[in-house]
Amino acid sequence: RKKGFLGLWGEKVDAIDYYTARIQTLSKEIDTERERVLNDPKAILPVAFVSFKGRWGAAVAAQTQQTKNPTVWLTEWAPEPRDVYWKNLAIPFVELTIRRLIMAIALFFLVFFFMIPITAVQSLANLDGISRTVPFLRPLLQMDFISSVLQGFLPGLTLKIFLLFLPTILMIMSKIEGDISLSILERKSAGKYYYFMVVNVFFGSILIGTASQQLNEFLHQSPTDIPKILGNSVAQKAAFFMTYIMVDGWAGAAGEILRLKQLIIYHLKNIFLVKTEKDRDRAMDPGSVGFAEALPHVELYFLLGIMYSVVTPILLPFIILYFGFAYVVYRHQVINVYDQEYESAGAFWPHVHGRIISTTIIQQISLLGLLATKGARSSTPVLLPLPVLTIAFHLYCKNRFEPAFRSYPLEDAMAKDTLERATEPNLNLKGFLQNAYLHPVFKSKEEQDVLEEFPLVPIKRYSRVNTPCTSAASDIAFFTKDQTNDNLC
């Protein structure tokens, strides 16, 4: 190897000797920097992960207020060690509020301005609009094949392309908001993506796609006529959503099982970057299930299914086929392909339940509007209680069952502590907790190699890169933040 820039010029030396000396030099610099940070008082953050000998004590401390002044100590359950997003660990409380306000405003404008490409996409579904905009294409548009493609697959495909980079943008916005765990970041990103798709893909395609052709009348409609407009427009856009389900849903499930993008990336890494077996393991790492992107799509198709089950039932076979494909594909991927990056104990379900309720309310309001436009006004008063009853059911479930997802029952904590003391009296929990929440940059290479040896959930094919051993600390640690000073709590 040459010692010059990128090994292109300079004195020739033995590569093994050169890299061995280089590793030793870098290791000494890393150790020196670690010691400097550990001994620097300014490096101490106003947060701490506190561990307990038992689950009962941790549950009491994490779920109660510690002082009279609620701004002195803020305690909450800590994410498990693999779930911690270290970059957001010490953001002040006031700054968190400002960040979330700014991101909420940014999300509003992002949703609003995305209506522009949605409008352009929907104009493709109208051949009259294309022929008026581009007159010289009129002979071409009269061909059966061209008109079928333009009216069928092209609008859904174009919309899919517009949404390609959206999940990455929304995840960046969620990280800016300052949450401390990857699971929370994925849940918030999934929420943003879902509401974005409901507003732009669903309402945007329905209202803009039909009302833009009669814009003057639409703008002068009374707000009380919105359900009628929505109900009348839903039926007219059934064909577009059929093609969208085929382009995005069916093709998406096929793309998930084929994983062509990941295959291409792997071969590129294998050609240019892989030098050792560890490099090969990293190149083959499949990652985890992308809940932030996959879950909103499932929720959108549930919205389409429940909406068109009454309005246009011919859409239901497309939805049923999608859910059948998605079940088979994702079941296979979770069991045989993906690694489990973290364990959130079902924290996604309250959010999914809320979106199912909102979907049901949208369907009921649209049905009221549709019946009003079809001359069935006498049946409309009978359906008016449905949204009220749905909201009441949601509030009942939220008040009754949501605490089970937010808090840890003291009864279970005491039972598990008692069982653990009886079955494992010599359990050295302190030895594990000593380095469980140590920042990754302070862990030695040997410690990281040990953590990579054991998968959380054994699967037929797994990568050892991102799947360390299970966290015994997830039941007994909580996260505390001192908002009044910079002392360690």
Short mmCIF file of C-alpha atoms in Angstrom, two decimals:
data_model
loop_
_atom_site.label_atom_id
_atom_site.label_comp_id
_atom_site.label_asym_id
_atom_site.label_seq_id
_atom_site.Cartn_x
_atom_site.Cartn_y
_atom_site.Cartn_z
CA ARG A 1 0.00 0.00 0.00
CA LYS A 2 1.12 3.56 -0.70
CA LYS A 3 1.11 5.98 2.24
CA GLY A 4 -0.18 8.95 0.24
CA PHE A 5 -3.71 10.24 -0.19
CA LEU A 6 -6.18 7.34 -0.62
CA GLY A 7 -3.22 5.06 -1.28
CA LEU A 8 -2.67 6.58 -4.72
CA TRP A 9 0.92 7.81 -4.26
CA GLY A 10 3.73 7.97 -1.75
CA GLU A 11 6.08 5.44 -0.20
CA LYS A 12 5.08 1.78 -0.52
CA VAL A 13 4.70 -0.10 2.77
CA ASP A 14 3.37 -3.47 3.88
CA ALA A 15 -0.43 -3.14 4.17
CA ILE A 16 -0.72 -5.37 7.28
CA ASP A 17 1.96 -3.45 9.16
CA TYR A 18 0.51 -0.10 8.07
CA TYR A 19 -3.07 -0.85 9.13
CA THR A 20 -1.97 -2.51 12.38
CA ALA A 21 -0.05 0.62 13.35
CA ARG A 22 -2.96 2.78 12.21
CA ILE A 23 -5.42 0.83 14.39
CA GLN A 24 -3.15 1.14 17.41
CA THR A 25 -2.82 4.90 16.90
CA LEU A 26 -6.57 5.40 16.51
CA SER A 27 -7.30 3.20 19.55
CA LYS A 28 -5.02 5.36 21.71
CA GLU A 29 -6.72 8.52 20.43
CA ILE A 30 -10.15 7.02 21.17
CA ASP A 31 -9.14 6.07 24.72
CA THR A 32 -7.73 9.56 25.31
CA GLU A 33 -10.91 11.21 24.05
CA ARG A 34 -13.07 8.95 26.22
CA GLU A 35 -11.07 9.88 29.32
CA ARG A 36 -11.32 13.56 28.45
CA VAL A 37 -15.10 13.42 28.10
CA LEU A 38 -15.57 11.36 31.27
CA ASN A 39 -13.55 13.86 33.30
CA ASP A 40 -15.11 16.98 31.78
CA PRO A 41 -17.83 18.48 34.06
CA LYS A 42 -19.43 20.18 31.06
CA ALA A 43 -20.09 16.80 29.47
CA ILE A 44 -22.51 15.78 32.26
CA LEU A 45 -26.08 15.93 30.94
CA PRO A 46 -29.13 16.98 33.00
CA VAL A 47 -30.66 13.52 32.52
CA ALA A 48 -30.11 10.05 33.94
CA PHE A 49 -31.21 6.44 33.58
CA VAL A 50 -32.06 5.21 37.08
CA SER A 51 -32.15 1.47 37.84
CA PHE A 52 -33.82 -0.37 40.71
CA LYS A 53 -33.44 -3.74 42.35
CA GLY A 54 -37.03 -4.65 41.49
CA ARG A 55 -39.83 -3.79 39.12
CA TRP A 56 -42.20 -2.62 41.85
CA GLY A 57 -39.92 0.21 42.98
CA ALA A 58 -39.27 1.26 39.38
CA ALA A 59 -43.01 1.33 38.62
CA VAL A 60 -43.76 3.50 41.65
CA ALA A 61 -40.94 5.94 40.85
CA ALA A 62 -41.67 6.17 37.12
CA GLN A 63 -45.44 6.63 37.43
CA THR A 64 -45.62 9.15 40.27
CA GLN A 65 -44.70 12.81 40.75
CA GLN A 66 -41.50 13.13 42.75
CA THR A 67 -41.68 16.73 44.06
CA LYS A 68 -44.23 19.44 44.73
CA ASN A 69 -42.77 21.50 41.92
CA PRO A 70 -43.64 19.55 38.75
CA THR A 71 -40.81 21.21 36.82
CA VAL A 72 -37.97 19.97 39.03
CA TRP A 73 -38.02 16.27 38.16
CA LEU A 74 -39.80 14.74 35.20
CA THR A 75 -39.79 10.94 35.30
CA GLU A 76 -40.97 8.47 32.71
CA TRP A 77 -40.30 4.88 31.70
CA ALA A 78 -36.96 4.52 29.97
CA PRO A 79 -36.81 2.88 26.56
CA GLU A 80 -34.81 -0.30 26.44
CA PRO A 81 -31.09 0.23 25.72
CA ARG A 82 -31.35 -0.59 21.99
CA ASP A 83 -34.29 1.80 21.61
CA VAL A 84 -32.54 4.92 22.93
CA TYR A 85 -31.99 7.74 20.43
CA TRP A 86 -28.97 9.30 22.09
CA LYS A 87 -28.87 12.54 20.07
CA ASN A 88 -32.10 13.81 21.67
CA LEU A 89 -31.29 12.84 25.23
CA ALA A 90 -30.69 16.25 26.80
CA ILE A 91 -32.89 18.74 24.96
CA PRO A 92 -34.41 21.28 27.44
CA PHE A 93 -38.14 21.12 28.06
CA VAL A 94 -38.84 24.60 26.68
CA GLU A 95 -36.83 23.86 23.54
CA LEU A 96 -38.82 20.66 23.07
CA THR A 97 -42.06 22.65 23.07
CA ILE A 98 -40.69 25.14 20.54
CA ARG A 99 -39.38 22.37 18.29
CA ARG A 100 -42.74 20.57 18.26
CA LEU A 101 -44.61 23.80 17.50
CA ILE A 102 -42.29 24.58 14.59
CA MET A 103 -42.60 21.05 13.20
CA ALA A 104 -46.41 21.18 13.50
CA ILE A 105 -46.45 24.38 11.45
CA ALA A 106 -44.01 22.89 8.94
CA LEU A 107 -46.18 19.77 8.62
CA PHE A 108 -49.27 21.91 7.97
CA PHE A 109 -47.56 23.78 5.13
CA LEU A 110 -46.08 20.55 3.76
CA VAL A 111 -49.56 19.00 3.58
CA PHE A 112 -51.03 22.18 2.10
CA PHE A 113 -48.41 22.70 -0.62
CA PHE A 114 -48.44 19.04 -1.55
CA MET A 115 -51.93 19.65 -2.90
CA ILE A 116 -50.26 21.22 -5.96
CA PRO A 117 -48.74 17.98 -7.31
CA ILE A 118 -51.89 16.12 -6.26
CA THR A 119 -53.91 18.48 -8.47
CA ALA A 120 -51.50 17.88 -11.34
CA VAL A 121 -51.78 14.13 -10.89
CA GLN A 122 -55.56 14.20 -10.90
CA SER A 123 -55.57 16.23 -14.11
CA LEU A 124 -53.93 13.24 -15.79
CA ALA A 125 -57.05 11.21 -15.11
CA ASN A 126 -59.11 13.66 -17.17
CA LEU A 127 -58.41 13.33 -20.90
CA ASP A 128 -60.42 16.45 -21.67
CA GLY A 129 -58.12 18.48 -19.41
CA ILE A 130 -55.01 17.07 -21.12
CA SER A 131 -56.37 17.75 -24.59
CA ARG A 132 -57.21 21.34 -23.61
CA THR A 133 -53.78 21.91 -22.07
CA VAL A 134 -51.77 20.17 -24.82
CA PRO A 135 -53.92 20.31 -28.03
CA PHE A 136 -51.35 18.65 -30.31
CA LEU A 137 -51.64 15.42 -28.25
CA ARG A 138 -55.34 15.08 -29.03
CA PRO A 139 -54.89 12.51 -31.86
CA LEU A 140 -52.62 10.45 -29.63
CA LEU A 141 -55.10 10.57 -26.75
CA GLN A 142 -57.83 9.15 -28.99
CA MET A 143 -55.95 5.86 -29.25
CA ASP A 144 -57.52 3.24 -27.00
CA PHE A 145 -54.24 1.99 -25.53
CA ILE A 146 -52.89 5.45 -24.68
CA SER A 147 -56.16 6.63 -23.15
CA SER A 148 -56.44 3.45 -21.07
CA VAL A 149 -52.91 3.90 -19.66
CA LEU A 150 -53.41 7.59 -18.92
CA GLN A 151 -56.75 7.11 -17.23
CA GLY A 152 -55.75 3.90 -15.48
CA PHE A 153 -52.24 3.34 -14.21
CA LEU A 154 -50.44 6.63 -14.85
CA PRO A 155 -52.19 8.74 -12.15
CA GLY A 156 -51.57 6.14 -9.43
CA LEU A 157 -47.97 5.59 -10.54
CA THR A 158 -47.24 9.32 -10.60
CA LEU A 159 -48.75 9.75 -7.14
CA LYS A 160 -46.59 6.88 -5.88
CA ILE A 161 -43.47 8.60 -7.21
CA PHE A 162 -44.41 11.87 -5.48
CA LEU A 163 -44.73 10.01 -2.16
CA LEU A 164 -41.41 8.17 -2.55
CA PHE A 165 -39.25 10.44 -0.37
CA LEU A 166 -42.00 11.54 2.00
CA PRO A 167 -41.33 8.97 4.81
CA THR A 168 -37.69 10.09 5.05
CA ILE A 169 -38.73 13.75 5.32
CA LEU A 170 -41.30 12.98 8.02
CA MET A 171 -38.80 10.90 10.02
CA ILE A 172 -36.35 13.83 9.95
CA MET A 173 -39.11 16.11 11.22
CA SER A 174 -39.90 13.64 14.02
CA LYS A 175 -36.24 13.54 15.06
CA ILE A 176 -36.14 17.32 15.18
CA GLU A 177 -39.08 17.23 17.61
CA GLY A 178 -36.73 15.68 20.16
CA ASP A 179 -38.14 12.31 21.31
CA ILE A 180 -35.64 10.01 22.99
CA SER A 181 -36.50 6.58 21.56
CA LEU A 182 -36.60 5.06 18.09
CA SER A 183 -40.01 3.51 18.74
CA ILE A 184 -41.57 6.90 19.57
CA LEU A 185 -39.93 8.42 16.49
CA GLU A 186 -41.43 5.70 14.31
CA ARG A 187 -44.87 6.09 15.89
CA LYS A 188 -44.89 9.85 15.36
CA SER A 189 -43.54 9.55 11.84
CA ALA A 190 -46.23 6.94 11.07
CA GLY A 191 -48.89 9.30 12.44
CA LYS A 192 -47.68 12.17 10.28
CA TYR A 193 -47.56 9.93 7.22
CA TYR A 194 -51.07 8.59 7.84
CA TYR A 195 -52.70 12.00 8.21
CA PHE A 196 -50.71 13.24 5.23
CA MET A 197 -52.06 10.40 3.08
CA VAL A 198 -55.62 10.87 4.33
CA VAL A 199 -55.58 14.59 3.52
CA ASN A 200 -53.68 14.44 0.24
CA VAL A 201 -54.21 10.99 -1.25
CA PHE A 202 -57.78 10.42 -0.06
CA PHE A 203 -59.43 13.82 0.36
CA GLY A 204 -57.11 15.43 -2.19
CA SER A 205 -57.91 12.85 -4.85
CA ILE A 206 -61.63 12.98 -4.14
CA LEU A 207 -62.28 16.69 -3.68
CA ILE A 208 -59.65 18.15 -5.99
CA GLY A 209 -60.11 15.48 -8.64
CA THR A 210 -63.81 16.19 -9.00
CA ALA A 211 -64.28 19.72 -7.77
CA SER A 212 -61.43 21.22 -9.79
CA GLN A 213 -63.50 20.73 -12.91
CA GLN A 214 -66.27 22.92 -11.45
CA LEU A 215 -64.11 25.12 -9.24
CA ASN A 216 -66.37 28.16 -9.17
CA GLU A 217 -69.37 26.20 -7.89
CA PHE A 218 -67.22 24.31 -5.39
CA LEU A 219 -65.78 27.48 -3.82
CA HIS A 220 -69.23 28.95 -3.29
CA GLN A 221 -70.66 25.88 -1.57
CA SER A 222 -71.89 26.24 1.99
CA PRO A 223 -69.86 24.39 4.69
CA THR A 224 -73.02 22.42 5.49
CA ASP A 225 -72.87 20.94 1.97
CA ILE A 226 -69.40 19.42 2.47
CA PRO A 227 -70.79 15.95 3.42
CA LYS A 228 -72.89 15.99 0.23
CA ILE A 229 -69.84 16.93 -1.88
CA LEU A 230 -67.77 14.26 -0.17
CA GLY A 231 -70.43 11.59 -0.56
CA ASN A 232 -71.01 12.38 -4.23
CA SER A 233 -67.28 12.56 -4.99
CA VAL A 234 -66.36 9.28 -3.30
CA ALA A 235 -68.31 7.18 -5.78
CA GLN A 236 -66.81 9.01 -8.76
CA LYS A 237 -63.21 8.23 -7.72
CA ALA A 238 -63.60 4.47 -7.24
CA ALA A 239 -61.81 3.71 -10.52
CA PHE A 240 -58.80 5.81 -9.54
CA PHE A 241 -58.45 4.05 -6.18
CA MET A 242 -58.71 0.64 -7.86
CA THR A 243 -55.69 1.46 -9.99
CA TYR A 244 -53.92 3.04 -7.01
CA ILE A 245 -54.40 -0.16 -4.99
CA MET A 246 -52.92 -2.20 -7.85
CA VAL A 247 -49.99 0.17 -8.42
CA ASP A 248 -49.16 0.91 -4.78
CA GLY A 249 -50.67 -1.98 -2.80
CA TRP A 250 -50.25 -5.08 -4.96
CA ALA A 251 -47.00 -3.93 -6.52
CA GLY A 252 -45.76 -2.78 -3.11
CA ALA A 253 -46.34 -6.23 -1.62
CA ALA A 254 -44.53 -7.84 -4.55
CA GLY A 255 -41.66 -5.37 -4.19
CA GLU A 256 -41.45 -6.13 -0.47
CA ILE A 257 -40.96 -9.85 -1.09
CA LEU A 258 -38.53 -9.28 -3.98
CA ARG A 259 -36.48 -6.53 -2.23
CA LEU A 260 -34.82 -5.53 -5.50
CA LYS A 261 -33.45 -2.26 -4.14
CA GLN A 262 -31.80 -4.01 -1.18
CA LEU A 263 -30.42 -6.69 -3.53
CA ILE A 264 -28.82 -4.07 -5.78
CA ILE A 265 -27.39 -2.20 -2.79
CA TYR A 266 -25.96 -5.45 -1.39
CA HIS A 267 -24.17 -6.31 -4.64
CA LEU A 268 -22.76 -2.78 -4.92
CA LYS A 269 -21.46 -2.99 -1.35
CA ASN A 270 -20.12 -6.48 -2.03
CA ILE A 271 -18.15 -5.20 -5.01
CA PHE A 272 -16.77 -1.96 -3.57
CA LEU A 273 -16.89 -2.12 0.26
CA VAL A 274 -16.80 -5.73 1.50
CA LYS A 275 -13.32 -6.75 2.64
CA THR A 276 -14.01 -9.04 5.62
CA GLU A 277 -16.73 -11.35 6.86
CA LYS A 278 -17.93 -8.63 9.26
CA ASP A 279 -18.27 -6.27 6.29
CA ARG A 280 -20.32 -8.94 4.54
CA ASP A 281 -22.60 -9.27 7.58
CA ARG A 282 -23.17 -5.53 7.58
CA ALA A 283 -23.87 -5.51 3.85
CA MET A 284 -26.43 -8.30 4.30
CA ASP A 285 -28.13 -6.64 7.27
CA PRO A 286 -31.85 -6.54 6.32
CA GLY A 287 -32.80 -3.93 8.92
CA SER A 288 -36.13 -3.96 10.71
CA VAL A 289 -39.74 -3.60 9.60
CA GLY A 290 -40.34 -0.02 8.52
CA PHE A 291 -43.41 0.67 10.65
CA ALA A 292 -43.24 4.38 9.86
CA GLU A 293 -43.86 3.62 6.19
CA ALA A 294 -45.69 0.28 6.11
CA LEU A 295 -48.32 0.94 8.79
CA PRO A 296 -49.83 4.13 7.24
CA HIS A 297 -50.34 2.28 3.95
CA VAL A 298 -52.26 -0.49 5.71
CA GLU A 299 -54.39 2.11 7.52
CA LEU A 300 -55.09 3.95 4.26
CA TYR A 301 -56.28 0.76 2.57
CA PHE A 302 -58.47 0.03 5.58
CA LEU A 303 -59.98 3.50 5.09
CA LEU A 304 -60.60 2.78 1.41
CA GLY A 305 -62.13 -0.61 2.22
CA ILE A 306 -64.53 0.60 4.86
CA MET A 307 -65.42 3.67 2.79
CA TYR A 308 -66.25 1.81 -0.42
CA SER A 309 -67.82 -1.22 1.25
CA VAL A 310 -71.17 0.60 1.03
CA VAL A 311 -70.55 3.15 -1.71
CA THR A 312 -68.86 0.99 -4.38
CA PRO A 313 -68.55 -2.62 -3.21
CA ILE A 314 -66.70 -3.63 -6.39
CA LEU A 315 -63.58 -2.14 -4.79
CA LEU A 316 -63.67 -4.67 -1.94
CA PRO A 317 -62.05 -7.57 -3.87
CA PHE A 318 -59.03 -5.34 -4.56
CA ILE A 319 -58.75 -4.49 -0.85
CA ILE A 320 -59.20 -8.11 0.24
CA LEU A 321 -56.50 -9.28 -2.16
CA TYR A 322 -54.15 -6.58 -0.87
CA PHE A 323 -54.65 -7.56 2.77
CA GLY A 324 -54.20 -11.22 1.85
CA PHE A 325 -50.94 -10.49 0.02
CA ALA A 326 -49.74 -8.16 2.78
CA TYR A 327 -50.44 -10.74 5.50
CA VAL A 328 -48.51 -13.51 3.73
CA VAL A 329 -45.62 -11.23 2.72
CA TYR A 330 -45.08 -9.41 6.01
CA ARG A 331 -45.52 -12.61 8.03
CA HIS A 332 -42.73 -14.17 5.98
CA GLN A 333 -40.53 -11.07 6.21
CA VAL A 334 -40.90 -10.70 9.99
CA ILE A 335 -40.19 -14.38 10.66
CA ASN A 336 -37.46 -15.05 8.10
CA VAL A 337 -35.91 -11.75 7.02
CA TYR A 338 -36.12 -8.72 9.29
CA ASP A 339 -34.31 -8.22 12.58
CA GLN A 340 -36.24 -6.91 15.56
CA GLU A 341 -34.61 -3.59 16.33
CA TYR A 342 -36.48 -2.87 19.55
CA GLU A 343 -39.39 -4.05 21.69
CA SER A 344 -42.07 -1.46 22.49
CA ALA A 345 -44.63 -3.74 24.22
CA GLY A 346 -47.51 -3.01 21.85
CA ALA A 347 -47.21 0.78 22.08
CA PHE A 348 -48.41 1.15 18.47
CA TRP A 349 -51.87 -0.25 19.14
CA PRO A 350 -53.51 2.81 20.85
CA HIS A 351 -52.52 4.91 17.84
CA VAL A 352 -53.84 2.31 15.38
CA HIS A 353 -57.10 2.08 17.35
CA GLY A 354 -57.55 5.86 17.17
CA ARG A 355 -57.04 5.86 13.40
CA ILE A 356 -59.53 3.04 12.96
CA ILE A 357 -62.08 5.13 14.85
CA SER A 358 -61.33 8.23 12.76
CA THR A 359 -61.67 6.11 9.61
CA THR A 360 -65.08 4.88 10.77
CA ILE A 361 -66.26 8.44 11.44
CA ILE A 362 -65.13 9.57 7.96
CA GLN A 363 -67.05 6.67 6.42
CA GLN A 364 -70.20 7.50 8.36
CA ILE A 365 -70.12 11.19 7.41
CA SER A 366 -69.53 10.32 3.76
CA LEU A 367 -72.43 7.86 3.85
CA LEU A 368 -74.71 10.57 5.24
CA GLY A 369 -73.69 12.87 2.38
CA LEU A 370 -74.13 10.15 -0.23
CA LEU A 371 -77.64 9.31 0.95
CA ALA A 372 -78.52 13.01 0.90
CA THR A 373 -77.47 13.24 -2.76
CA LYS A 374 -79.35 10.08 -3.75
CA GLY A 375 -82.71 11.25 -2.48
CA ALA A 376 -82.72 9.06 0.63
CA ARG A 377 -83.10 11.96 3.04
CA SER A 378 -85.61 10.09 5.19
CA SER A 379 -82.94 7.58 6.27
CA THR A 380 -80.35 10.25 7.11
CA PRO A 381 -81.69 11.07 10.63
CA VAL A 382 -81.45 7.40 11.54
CA LEU A 383 -77.70 7.46 10.78
CA LEU A 384 -76.95 10.72 12.62
CA PRO A 385 -76.30 9.00 15.99
CA LEU A 386 -73.62 6.76 14.46
CA PRO A 387 -70.70 9.25 14.62
CA VAL A 388 -71.72 10.22 18.17
CA LEU A 389 -71.84 6.59 19.27
CA THR A 390 -68.49 5.89 17.60
CA ILE A 391 -66.83 8.79 19.41
CA ALA A 392 -68.39 7.65 22.70
CA PHE A 393 -67.06 4.13 22.13
CA HIS A 394 -63.58 5.55 21.42
CA LEU A 395 -63.61 7.62 24.62
CA TYR A 396 -64.73 4.59 26.61
CA CYS A 397 -61.91 2.43 25.20
CA LYS A 398 -59.39 5.22 25.70
CA ASN A 399 -60.29 5.78 29.34
CA ARG A 400 -60.78 2.11 30.12
CA PHE A 401 -57.94 0.33 28.32
CA GLU A 402 -55.29 2.87 27.32
CA PRO A 403 -53.76 3.03 30.84
CA ALA A 404 -52.73 -0.62 30.35
CA PHE A 405 -50.42 0.56 27.53
CA ARG A 406 -49.13 3.61 29.40
CA SER A 407 -48.51 2.27 32.91
CA TYR A 408 -47.06 -0.89 34.40
CA PRO A 409 -49.42 -2.66 36.87
CA LEU A 410 -47.98 -2.86 40.37
CA GLU A 411 -49.63 -6.26 40.79
CA ASP A 412 -47.66 -7.69 37.87
CA ALA A 413 -44.48 -5.98 39.06
CA MET A 414 -44.75 -7.53 42.51
CA ALA A 415 -45.62 -10.96 41.07
CA LYS A 416 -42.62 -10.93 38.73
CA ASP A 417 -40.28 -9.73 41.47
CA THR A 418 -41.47 -12.52 43.79
CA LEU A 419 -41.13 -15.16 41.07
CA GLU A 420 -37.67 -13.94 40.11
CA ARG A 421 -36.43 -14.03 43.69
CA ALA A 422 -37.73 -17.60 44.06
CA THR A 423 -36.42 -19.01 40.78
CA GLU A 424 -33.20 -16.98 40.36
CA PRO A 425 -31.92 -16.05 43.82
CA ASN A 426 -28.36 -15.50 42.55
CA LEU A 427 -29.25 -13.28 39.60
CA ASN A 428 -26.55 -10.62 39.20
CA LEU A 429 -28.75 -7.82 37.89
CA LYS A 430 -26.35 -5.09 38.97
CA GLY A 431 -23.62 -6.51 36.75
CA PHE A 432 -25.85 -6.27 33.70
CA LEU A 433 -27.25 -2.84 34.51
CA GLN A 434 -23.79 -1.40 35.07
CA ASN A 435 -23.20 -0.99 31.32
CA ALA A 436 -26.70 -1.47 29.90
CA TYR A 437 -27.30 2.25 29.29
CA LEU A 438 -23.70 3.15 28.55
CA HIS A 439 -23.39 5.36 25.49
CA PRO A 440 -22.22 3.30 22.47
CA VAL A 441 -19.08 5.41 22.01
CA PHE A 442 -17.89 4.40 25.49
CA LYS A 443 -18.28 0.68 24.88
CA SER A 444 -15.19 -1.24 23.93
CA LYS A 445 -14.98 -3.33 20.78
CA GLU A 446 -15.05 -6.51 22.87
CA GLU A 447 -18.29 -5.49 24.59
CA GLN A 448 -19.96 -4.68 21.28
CA ASP A 449 -18.86 -8.00 19.80
CA VAL A 450 -20.40 -9.84 22.77
CA LEU A 451 -23.69 -7.98 22.35
CA GLU A 452 -23.81 -8.89 18.64
CA GLU A 453 -23.58 -12.62 19.32
CA PHE A 454 -27.16 -13.20 20.51
CA PRO A 455 -30.34 -12.36 18.55
CA LEU A 456 -33.42 -11.08 20.36
CA VAL A 457 -35.75 -13.36 18.38
CA PRO A 458 -34.02 -16.22 16.49
CA ILE A 459 -35.09 -16.35 12.84
CA LYS A 460 -34.06 -18.54 9.94
CA ARG A 461 -31.78 -15.84 8.56
CA TYR A 462 -30.62 -13.01 10.73
CA SER A 463 -27.84 -10.49 10.79
CA ARG A 464 -25.88 -10.10 13.98
CA VAL A 465 -25.12 -6.44 13.46
CA ASN A 466 -28.15 -4.73 15.02
CA THR A 467 -29.59 -7.46 17.22
CA PRO A 468 -27.90 -7.63 20.62
CA CYS A 469 -29.10 -9.69 23.54
CA THR A 470 -32.41 -9.00 25.22
CA SER A 471 -32.70 -6.15 27.65
CA ALA A 472 -33.21 -7.16 31.24
CA ALA A 473 -33.34 -3.50 32.19
CA SER A 474 -36.52 -2.60 30.35
CA ASP A 475 -38.66 -3.53 33.33
CA ILE A 476 -36.62 -1.84 36.02
CA ALA A 477 -35.27 1.43 34.69
CA PHE A 478 -36.83 4.82 34.21
CA PHE A 479 -35.71 8.05 32.65
CA THR A 480 -35.54 11.25 34.66
CA LYS A 481 -34.86 14.76 33.53
CA ASP A 482 -33.97 17.78 35.66
CA GLN A 483 -35.37 20.88 34.02
CA THR A 484 -34.15 23.44 36.55
CA ASN A 485 -30.37 23.01 36.44
CA ASP A 486 -27.60 21.06 34.81
CA ASN A 487 -27.02 18.58 37.61
CA LEU A 488 -27.24 14.86 37.14
CA CYS A 489 -30.42 13.47 38.68
#
